[in-house]
Amino acid sequence: MLLLTEIMYHPPIQYFAQALRADSLIIEKHENYVKQSYRSRCHALTAQGMVPLSVPVLRGNSKDKTNITEIEIDYTQKWYNVHWRTIQAAYGRAPYFEFYSDYIREVYERQPKYLFDLNVDLLRLYLKFLKLDRPIGFTDSYQTEQPEGVLDLRNRIHPKIIPDNLYVQPYTQVFGKQFVQDLSIIDLLFTQGPKSLSYLQ
């Protein structure tokens, strides 16, 4: 099976649960940017509860449709410092924070110009961390209909859509007594490390 989705920022755990069941991953490269989606945001669990982290972009609020690969990150705002401080506060005491954090920070420090490139770099990194060997391909054009064997989840993994087909085995999180689903993969990796993949099966 091929899994077709949009590219996401620190993708949610549910994305990797689907990726685990796929033979390869296809990223939609010919869509228009959509605001308030996982393309530019993720969820982290802090002492104050679940917190969204959003990447500010140029032209993202324009009424004119812009291809996802042309969306530039707005570095005039020091958002990456805020994101990193939030991630440190949320996961600094997690068992595997030091094991993974430098690699993630390196991606930030490269300051890719485009949101698409930032997200692809992060996705490749997380697949490596999970030891999830899945080839990544990109669409050649935008097609509404997909052939048999392609699971099309474009715009189905969304902050405002509660997944109805995802069960993640509860694991110990840094904050809170009640297990919180629908978080970024960083929550699982920082707390469970090499065992993370077993919680997605």
Tab-separated table of C-alpha atoms in Angstrom:
chain	number	residue	atom	x	y	z
A	1	MET	CA	0.000	0.000	0.000
A	2	LEU	CA	1.105	3.557	-0.764
A	3	LEU	CA	0.233	6.302	1.718
A	4	LEU	CA	-0.574	9.695	0.182
A	5	THR	CA	-0.691	12.757	2.462
A	6	GLU	CA	0.286	16.387	2.613
A	7	ILE	CA	3.587	17.265	4.287
A	8	MET	CA	3.364	18.130	8.002
A	9	TYR	CA	5.343	20.016	10.645
A	10	HIS	CA	6.527	17.640	13.402
A	11	PRO	CA	3.835	15.207	12.174
A	12	PRO	CA	1.278	13.836	14.626
A	13	ILE	CA	1.594	10.327	15.970
A	14	GLN	CA	-1.378	9.201	13.892
A	15	TYR	CA	0.601	9.895	10.700
A	16	PHE	CA	3.307	7.440	11.703
A	17	ALA	CA	0.723	4.855	12.762
A	18	GLN	CA	-0.508	4.962	9.152
A	19	ALA	CA	3.026	5.053	7.733
A	20	LEU	CA	3.837	1.866	9.614
A	21	ARG	CA	1.141	0.048	7.630
A	22	ALA	CA	2.318	1.399	4.266
A	23	ASP	CA	5.040	0.168	1.930
A	24	SER	CA	6.035	3.664	0.849
A	25	LEU	CA	5.039	7.278	1.416
A	26	ILE	CA	3.893	9.815	-1.155
A	27	ILE	CA	3.875	13.510	-0.347
A	28	GLU	CA	1.493	15.812	-2.206
A	29	LYS	CA	3.658	18.429	-3.867
A	30	HIS	CA	1.064	20.095	-6.086
A	31	GLU	CA	-1.523	21.290	-3.610
A	32	ASN	CA	-2.217	24.814	-2.420
A	33	TYR	CA	-1.257	25.817	1.097
A	34	VAL	CA	-4.019	25.401	3.693
A	35	LYS	CA	-3.988	27.466	6.877
A	36	GLN	CA	-4.585	26.084	10.375
A	37	SER	CA	-3.514	22.576	9.427
A	38	TYR	CA	-0.622	20.307	10.376
A	39	ARG	CA	1.292	21.721	7.411
A	40	SER	CA	2.490	24.519	9.670
A	41	ARG	CA	1.562	23.454	13.198
A	42	CYS	CA	2.009	20.689	15.730
A	43	HIS	CA	0.843	19.898	19.248
A	44	ALA	CA	3.131	19.504	22.267
A	45	LEU	CA	2.168	18.535	25.805
A	46	THR	CA	3.314	21.038	28.428
A	47	ALA	CA	2.596	21.613	32.101
A	48	GLN	CA	-0.296	23.811	30.926
A	49	GLY	CA	-1.725	21.059	28.734
A	50	MET	CA	-1.664	20.610	24.972
A	51	VAL	CA	-0.115	23.614	23.210
A	52	PRO	CA	-0.133	24.328	19.460
A	53	LEU	CA	3.120	25.490	17.875
A	54	SER	CA	2.662	27.304	14.554
A	55	VAL	CA	5.260	28.320	11.977
A	56	PRO	CA	4.589	31.838	10.616
A	57	VAL	CA	4.752	31.963	6.839
A	58	LEU	CA	4.850	34.611	4.135
A	59	ARG	CA	1.847	34.788	1.786
A	60	GLY	CA	0.101	32.169	3.897
A	61	ASN	CA	-2.778	34.520	4.642
A	62	SER	CA	-3.092	35.729	1.083
A	63	LYS	CA	-6.402	35.254	-0.700
A	64	ASP	CA	-4.409	34.128	-3.723
A	65	LYS	CA	-3.752	30.413	-3.702
A	66	THR	CA	-0.092	29.524	-3.262
A	67	ASN	CA	1.517	26.182	-4.002
A	68	ILE	CA	2.789	24.454	-0.857
A	69	THR	CA	6.349	24.344	-2.217
A	70	GLU	CA	6.390	28.156	-2.604
A	71	ILE	CA	5.396	28.989	0.966
A	72	GLU	CA	8.313	30.779	2.612
A	73	ILE	CA	8.949	30.757	6.346
A	74	ASP	CA	8.824	34.159	8.048
A	75	TYR	CA	12.122	34.428	9.928
A	76	THR	CA	11.523	38.050	10.892
A	77	GLN	CA	9.560	36.532	13.746
A	78	LYS	CA	11.744	34.593	16.192
A	79	TRP	CA	9.238	31.751	16.224
A	80	TYR	CA	11.890	29.012	16.235
A	81	ASN	CA	13.244	30.306	19.545
A	82	VAL	CA	9.755	30.164	21.018
A	83	HIS	CA	9.192	26.668	19.619
A	84	TRP	CA	12.490	25.401	20.933
A	85	ARG	CA	11.999	26.887	24.386
A	86	THR	CA	8.533	25.328	24.529
A	87	ILE	CA	9.888	21.950	23.433
A	88	GLN	CA	12.659	22.178	26.042
A	89	ALA	CA	10.198	23.113	28.791
A	90	ALA	CA	7.845	20.324	27.777
A	91	TYR	CA	10.358	17.530	27.228
A	92	GLY	CA	13.671	18.567	28.781
A	93	ARG	CA	13.162	16.047	31.581
A	94	ALA	CA	11.951	13.274	29.274
A	95	PRO	CA	14.212	10.196	29.235
A	96	TYR	CA	15.260	10.532	25.581
A	97	PHE	CA	15.302	14.293	25.100
A	98	GLU	CA	19.091	14.529	24.989
A	99	PHE	CA	19.253	11.526	22.683
A	100	TYR	CA	17.245	13.234	19.902
A	101	SER	CA	17.153	16.964	20.587
A	102	ASP	CA	20.443	18.008	18.972
A	103	TYR	CA	19.419	16.484	15.636
A	104	ILE	CA	16.107	18.330	15.671
A	105	ARG	CA	17.769	21.586	16.646
A	106	GLU	CA	20.195	21.235	13.739
A	107	VAL	CA	17.235	21.255	11.344
A	108	TYR	CA	16.036	24.529	12.865
A	109	GLU	CA	19.510	26.045	12.705
A	110	ARG	CA	19.737	25.385	8.964
A	111	GLN	CA	16.783	27.773	8.576
A	112	PRO	CA	15.380	26.361	5.353
A	113	LYS	CA	13.715	29.041	3.255
A	114	TYR	CA	10.595	27.031	2.477
A	115	LEU	CA	8.128	25.364	4.821
A	116	PHE	CA	7.986	22.323	2.539
A	117	ASP	CA	11.731	21.741	2.853
A	118	LEU	CA	11.687	22.152	6.636
A	119	ASN	CA	8.922	19.578	6.933
A	120	VAL	CA	10.572	17.078	4.588
A	121	ASP	CA	13.803	17.326	6.591
A	122	LEU	CA	11.903	16.675	9.824
A	123	LEU	CA	9.978	13.765	8.324
A	124	ARG	CA	13.167	12.053	7.125
A	125	LEU	CA	14.682	12.542	10.569
A	126	TYR	CA	11.717	10.985	12.375
A	127	LEU	CA	11.601	7.999	10.040
A	128	LYS	CA	15.283	7.483	10.828
A	129	PHE	CA	14.684	7.776	14.582
A	130	LEU	CA	11.856	5.224	14.363
A	131	LYS	CA	13.952	2.970	12.108
A	132	LEU	CA	10.948	2.974	9.809
A	133	ASP	CA	12.435	2.259	6.393
A	134	ARG	CA	9.849	3.749	4.020
A	135	PRO	CA	10.770	5.343	0.681
A	136	ILE	CA	9.444	8.880	0.223
A	137	GLY	CA	8.102	9.961	-3.155
A	138	PHE	CA	6.385	13.102	-4.400
A	139	THR	CA	3.399	13.606	-6.665
A	140	ASP	CA	3.966	14.722	-10.275
A	141	SER	CA	0.621	16.533	-10.464
A	142	TYR	CA	-2.524	16.967	-8.400
A	143	GLN	CA	-5.001	14.133	-8.958
A	144	THR	CA	-8.348	13.949	-7.174
A	145	GLU	CA	-8.764	10.239	-7.889
A	146	GLN	CA	-6.155	7.694	-6.909
A	147	PRO	CA	-5.559	4.192	-8.272
A	148	GLU	CA	-6.147	1.066	-6.243
A	149	GLY	CA	-3.432	0.488	-3.701
A	150	VAL	CA	-3.094	4.163	-2.712
A	151	LEU	CA	-4.510	5.215	0.650
A	152	ASP	CA	-5.377	8.880	0.151
A	153	LEU	CA	-5.368	10.661	3.506
A	154	ARG	CA	-4.841	14.175	2.178
A	155	ASN	CA	-6.643	16.618	4.465
A	156	ARG	CA	-7.842	13.732	6.637
A	157	ILE	CA	-5.177	14.096	9.328
A	158	HIS	CA	-6.152	17.512	10.650
A	159	PRO	CA	-6.144	19.324	14.020
A	160	LYS	CA	-9.927	19.718	13.835
A	161	ILE	CA	-10.649	16.113	12.878
A	162	ILE	CA	-10.674	13.522	15.638
A	163	PRO	CA	-9.209	10.310	14.193
A	164	ASP	CA	-11.731	7.482	14.268
A	165	ASN	CA	-9.369	4.713	13.253
A	166	LEU	CA	-6.386	5.349	15.493
A	167	TYR	CA	-5.538	3.582	18.680
A	168	VAL	CA	-2.199	4.325	20.250
A	169	GLN	CA	-1.262	2.226	23.224
A	170	PRO	CA	-1.060	4.656	26.177
A	171	TYR	CA	2.452	5.404	27.340
A	172	THR	CA	3.880	7.484	30.180
A	173	GLN	CA	3.892	11.165	29.283
A	174	VAL	CA	5.829	13.930	31.019
A	175	PHE	CA	2.789	15.882	32.206
A	176	GLY	CA	-0.729	14.990	33.246
A	177	LYS	CA	-2.393	11.931	34.713
A	178	GLN	CA	-4.710	11.310	31.764
A	179	PHE	CA	-3.205	10.100	28.493
A	180	VAL	CA	-3.374	12.676	25.687
A	181	GLN	CA	-3.579	11.463	22.088
A	182	ASP	CA	-3.112	13.401	18.853
A	183	LEU	CA	0.254	14.892	19.814
A	184	SER	CA	3.352	15.353	17.690
A	185	ILE	CA	5.673	12.397	17.235
A	186	ILE	CA	8.193	14.242	19.436
A	187	ASP	CA	6.036	13.430	22.477
A	188	LEU	CA	6.358	9.703	21.812
A	189	LEU	CA	10.037	9.800	20.837
A	190	PHE	CA	11.225	11.890	23.770
A	191	THR	CA	9.403	9.701	26.287
A	192	GLN	CA	9.801	6.227	24.775
A	193	GLY	CA	12.890	6.417	22.584
A	194	PRO	CA	13.738	3.199	20.705
A	195	LYS	CA	10.517	1.600	21.979
A	196	SER	CA	8.361	4.175	20.173
A	197	LEU	CA	7.563	2.001	17.185
A	198	SER	CA	5.988	-0.676	19.379
A	199	TYR	CA	3.310	1.812	20.504
A	200	LEU	CA	2.211	2.350	16.905
A	201	GLN	CA	1.595	-1.315	16.118
